Coordinates of C-alpha atoms in Angstrom, one line a residue:
M20 CA 1.6 85.7 -81.8
N21 CA -1.1 85.8 -78.8
D22 CA -3.9 88.3 -78.6
N23 CA -2.7 91.7 -76.9
N24 CA -5.8 92.1 -74.9
K25 CA -5.1 95.6 -74.4
L26 CA -5.4 96.0 -78.2
K27 CA -8.3 93.6 -78.9
G28 CA -10.7 95.6 -80.7
K29 CA -8.9 99.0 -80.8
K30 CA -9.3 101.1 -84.2
I31 CA -6.0 101.3 -85.7
L32 CA -4.5 103.9 -88.5
I33 CA -1.1 102.8 -90.2
T34 CA 0.8 104.9 -92.6
A35 CA 2.7 103.1 -95.2
G36 CA 1.2 99.8 -93.8
A37 CA 1.9 97.6 -96.5
Q38 CA 5.7 97.2 -96.8
G39 CA 9.2 96.9 -95.0
I40 CA 8.6 98.0 -91.4
G41 CA 4.7 98.9 -92.3
E42 CA 3.7 95.7 -93.1
S43 CA 4.9 93.9 -90.2
I44 CA 3.2 96.6 -87.9
T45 CA 0.1 96.0 -89.8
R46 CA 0.6 91.8 -89.1
H47 CA 1.5 92.6 -85.3
F48 CA -2.0 94.9 -85.0
I49 CA -4.2 92.4 -87.1
D50 CA -3.0 89.0 -85.0
S51 CA -3.4 91.2 -81.6
G52 CA -7.4 91.7 -82.3
A53 CA -7.6 94.9 -83.4
H54 CA -9.1 96.7 -86.4
V55 CA -6.9 98.3 -88.9
A56 CA -7.0 100.9 -91.4
I57 CA -3.8 99.9 -94.3
H58 CA -2.5 103.0 -95.9
Y59 CA -0.3 102.6 -99.2
F60 CA 0.8 104.5 -102.0
S61 CA 1.9 102.0 -104.0
S62 CA 1.7 98.6 -102.2
A63 CA -2.0 97.7 -103.4
D64 CA -1.7 93.9 -103.6
T65 CA -0.3 94.0 -100.0
A66 CA -2.8 96.1 -98.6
N67 CA -5.5 94.2 -99.7
Q68 CA -4.2 91.3 -99.0
L69 CA -3.8 92.1 -95.3
T70 CA -7.2 93.6 -95.4
E71 CA -8.0 90.2 -96.2
Y72 CA -6.6 88.6 -93.6
A73 CA -7.6 90.8 -90.9
I74 CA -11.7 90.3 -92.4
G75 CA -10.7 86.5 -92.2
K76 CA -10.1 86.7 -88.5
G77 CA -13.3 88.8 -87.9
Q78 CA -11.8 92.0 -87.7
K79 CA -12.7 95.1 -89.5
A80 CA -10.2 96.5 -91.9
I81 CA -9.9 98.9 -94.7
A82 CA -7.1 99.9 -97.3
V83 CA -6.6 103.4 -98.3
S84 CA -4.3 105.0 -101.1
G85 CA -3.1 108.5 -100.7
D86 CA -0.1 111.0 -101.4
L87 CA 0.5 111.9 -97.7
T88 CA 2.1 115.1 -98.9
K89 CA -1.0 116.4 -99.9
E90 CA -3.0 117.7 -97.0
A91 CA -6.3 116.5 -98.9
D92 CA -5.4 112.8 -99.0
A93 CA -3.9 113.2 -95.4
Q94 CA -7.5 114.2 -94.4
A95 CA -9.2 111.9 -96.6
M96 CA -7.3 108.9 -95.8
V97 CA -8.4 109.5 -92.0
E98 CA -12.0 110.4 -92.8
K99 CA -12.4 107.2 -94.6
T100 CA -10.6 105.7 -91.6
V101 CA -13.0 106.4 -89.2
E102 CA -16.0 105.6 -91.2
A103 CA -15.0 101.9 -91.7
L104 CA -13.4 101.2 -88.7
G105 CA -16.1 103.5 -86.4
G106 CA -13.5 105.8 -84.7
L107 CA -9.8 106.1 -84.6
D108 CA -7.8 104.8 -81.0
I109 CA -4.2 104.5 -82.3
L110 CA -2.4 106.0 -85.2
I111 CA 1.2 104.9 -86.1
N112 CA 3.2 107.4 -88.3
N113 CA 5.3 105.0 -90.4
A114 CA 5.4 106.6 -93.9
G115 CA 9.0 108.1 -95.0
S116 CA 11.9 108.1 -97.2
L117 CA 15.4 108.4 -98.3
V118 CA 14.5 109.0 -101.4
A119 CA 18.3 108.9 -102.7
R120 CA 21.6 109.7 -101.5
K121 CA 22.7 113.3 -102.0
L122 CA 25.9 115.4 -100.4
L123 CA 25.5 118.8 -99.3
S124 CA 27.4 120.1 -102.3
E125 CA 24.7 118.2 -104.4
M126 CA 21.7 119.6 -102.6
E127 CA 19.2 120.9 -105.0
A128 CA 16.4 122.7 -102.8
E129 CA 13.5 120.7 -104.7
F130 CA 15.5 117.5 -103.5
W131 CA 15.6 119.0 -100.0
Q132 CA 11.4 120.3 -99.5
K133 CA 10.7 116.7 -101.3
V134 CA 12.1 115.0 -98.4
M135 CA 11.0 117.1 -95.5
D136 CA 7.4 116.9 -97.0
I137 CA 7.6 113.2 -97.2
N138 CA 9.1 112.1 -93.3
L139 CA 7.8 115.5 -92.0
T140 CA 5.2 117.4 -93.3
S141 CA 3.4 114.5 -94.1
M142 CA 3.3 113.6 -90.7
M143 CA 1.7 116.8 -89.7
F144 CA -1.1 116.6 -91.9
V145 CA -1.8 112.8 -90.8
T146 CA -1.6 114.2 -86.9
R147 CA -3.7 116.8 -87.3
A148 CA -6.2 115.5 -89.3
A149 CA -6.3 112.3 -86.8
S150 CA -6.1 114.1 -83.6
P151 CA -9.9 115.4 -82.9
Y152 CA -11.0 112.0 -83.8
L153 CA -8.0 110.7 -80.9
A154 CA -9.4 112.9 -78.7
K155 CA -12.5 111.6 -78.5
N156 CA -11.5 108.7 -76.6
D157 CA -10.6 108.6 -72.7
N158 CA -7.0 107.9 -73.8
S159 CA -5.3 107.3 -77.2
S160 CA -1.6 106.8 -78.8
I161 CA 0.1 108.1 -81.3
V162 CA 3.7 106.4 -82.8
N163 CA 6.2 108.3 -84.8
L164 CA 7.9 106.5 -86.2
A165 CA 12.2 108.1 -86.6
S166 CA 15.3 106.5 -87.0
L167 CA 19.3 106.4 -85.7
A168 CA 20.2 108.6 -88.5
G169 CA 18.0 111.3 -86.2
R170 CA 20.2 110.4 -83.2
K171 CA 23.3 110.2 -85.2
G172 CA 23.3 111.9 -88.1
G173 CA 23.4 109.1 -90.8
H174 CA 25.7 108.1 -93.3
P175 CA 27.3 110.4 -96.0
G176 CA 24.1 111.4 -98.4
S177 CA 21.5 111.0 -95.8
L178 CA 21.5 114.9 -95.1
A179 CA 18.0 115.6 -95.7
Y180 CA 16.6 112.3 -94.5
S181 CA 18.6 112.6 -91.0
T182 CA 17.7 116.0 -90.8
S183 CA 13.7 115.3 -90.8
K184 CA 14.1 112.2 -88.7
G185 CA 15.5 114.5 -86.0
A186 CA 12.7 116.9 -86.6
I187 CA 10.6 114.0 -85.8
L188 CA 11.6 113.4 -82.6
T189 CA 11.1 117.4 -81.6
L190 CA 8.0 116.9 -83.2
T191 CA 7.0 113.8 -81.1
R192 CA 7.9 115.8 -77.9
A193 CA 6.2 118.8 -78.8
L194 CA 2.9 116.7 -79.5
S195 CA 3.0 114.9 -76.5
A196 CA 3.0 118.3 -74.7
E197 CA 0.0 119.8 -76.8
L198 CA -1.8 116.6 -77.0
G199 CA -1.2 115.5 -73.8
P200 CA -4.4 117.2 -71.7
Q201 CA -6.4 115.7 -74.8
G202 CA -5.6 112.1 -73.4
I203 CA -3.2 111.3 -76.3
R204 CA 0.0 109.9 -75.9
V205 CA 2.6 110.6 -78.6
N206 CA 6.0 108.5 -78.6
A207 CA 8.4 107.4 -81.2
V208 CA 10.7 104.9 -82.0
A209 CA 14.4 105.4 -83.6
P210 CA 15.1 101.7 -85.7
G211 CA 18.7 101.1 -86.7
L212 CA 19.8 99.2 -89.2
I213 CA 16.9 96.9 -90.2
L214 CA 17.5 94.3 -93.1
G215 CA 14.9 92.6 -95.4
T216 CA 13.1 95.5 -95.9
S217 CA 12.7 97.5 -99.3
F218 CA 14.2 100.7 -98.0
H219 CA 17.9 98.9 -96.9
N220 CA 17.2 96.4 -100.1
T221 CA 17.3 100.2 -102.1
H222 CA 19.5 102.6 -100.3
T223 CA 22.4 100.4 -98.1
T224 CA 25.0 98.1 -100.1
K225 CA 26.1 94.6 -98.9
E226 CA 29.1 95.9 -98.1
S227 CA 27.8 98.9 -96.2
A228 CA 25.4 96.5 -94.1
A229 CA 28.2 93.8 -93.1
T230 CA 30.5 96.8 -91.9
T231 CA 27.2 98.3 -89.6
T232 CA 26.8 95.1 -88.5
A233 CA 30.3 94.4 -87.6
G234 CA 29.9 97.3 -84.7
I235 CA 26.6 96.0 -83.6
P236 CA 27.2 95.1 -79.9
I237 CA 24.6 92.1 -80.3
Q238 CA 26.4 91.2 -83.4
R239 CA 23.1 91.2 -85.4
A240 CA 21.1 93.5 -87.8
G241 CA 18.0 94.1 -86.5
N242 CA 14.7 93.0 -88.6
A243 CA 11.3 94.2 -88.9
D244 CA 9.8 92.4 -86.3
D245 CA 11.9 94.4 -84.2
V246 CA 10.3 97.7 -84.7
A247 CA 7.0 96.1 -85.0
R248 CA 7.4 94.5 -81.7
A249 CA 8.3 97.9 -79.5
V250 CA 5.7 99.6 -81.4
L251 CA 2.7 97.6 -80.2
Y252 CA 4.2 98.3 -76.8
L253 CA 3.9 101.8 -76.9
A254 CA 0.9 101.8 -78.9
S255 CA -1.1 99.3 -76.5
E256 CA 0.2 101.4 -73.2
Y257 CA -2.6 104.0 -74.3
D258 CA -3.8 104.4 -71.1
G259 CA 0.2 104.5 -69.6
F260 CA 2.3 106.8 -68.3
I261 CA 5.1 106.8 -71.0
T262 CA 5.0 110.0 -73.8
G263 CA 7.4 112.3 -75.0
A264 CA 9.6 109.4 -75.1
T265 CA 11.9 108.2 -77.9
L266 CA 12.3 104.0 -78.0
D267 CA 16.2 103.3 -79.7
I268 CA 16.3 99.8 -81.7
N269 CA 19.6 99.7 -82.8
G270 CA 21.2 96.4 -81.2
G271 CA 23.3 98.9 -78.5
V272 CA 24.8 101.0 -81.4
Y273 CA 23.6 104.2 -79.5
N274 CA 21.9 105.1 -76.1
M275 CA 21.6 108.1 -73.9

């Protein structure tokens, strides 16, 4: 991948940056010449490999562990990032999970809250911790990972997940208005069926994936690189005019 000159030397924090879509996003940033902080929760080996890859290319990199549903961990992660990289230009809020499929009739309050904490509250914690550092630049950028489920409501059993992802669309718009005067743009991407990731390997059957793929106008599922390229585009437009927007990445299944 050729260097993206607008990203070369930029300081990036990617949450859950060592697995699935996050790993692809991190690799694309490294290949674009950026310095990276790679947050992980359980993927220590991959996070360390990515760190070594970036350092081998002459770029700064750090792997940072943490449970982002805990405010103290989110704050510590941001502080370690700024210390290691010397600042922060771009935040990629990628951490999130379906956790499990539960119908409304099966929904316990504890499960509902867990999904909201993982997908939504953690994003608020990280963004609140990072925004003062992002505001120190003339232009900064945040990209949030939402989902097609947040647009359409998802498949049965994804009620809590879909609701949290829909809230991220609203959070993105609200943050763009609040943080815009500080020179911070805030956008989101909403991926559809992205195969080859642990998310769908865990939560999507082969039969369900085949049925969904058959209904995609361009007749294929997405992959992690499809999402990473879109994230890098929005991130690299840190001095651009796009903010409060959601870029849908779904092969034409949903558009508006």
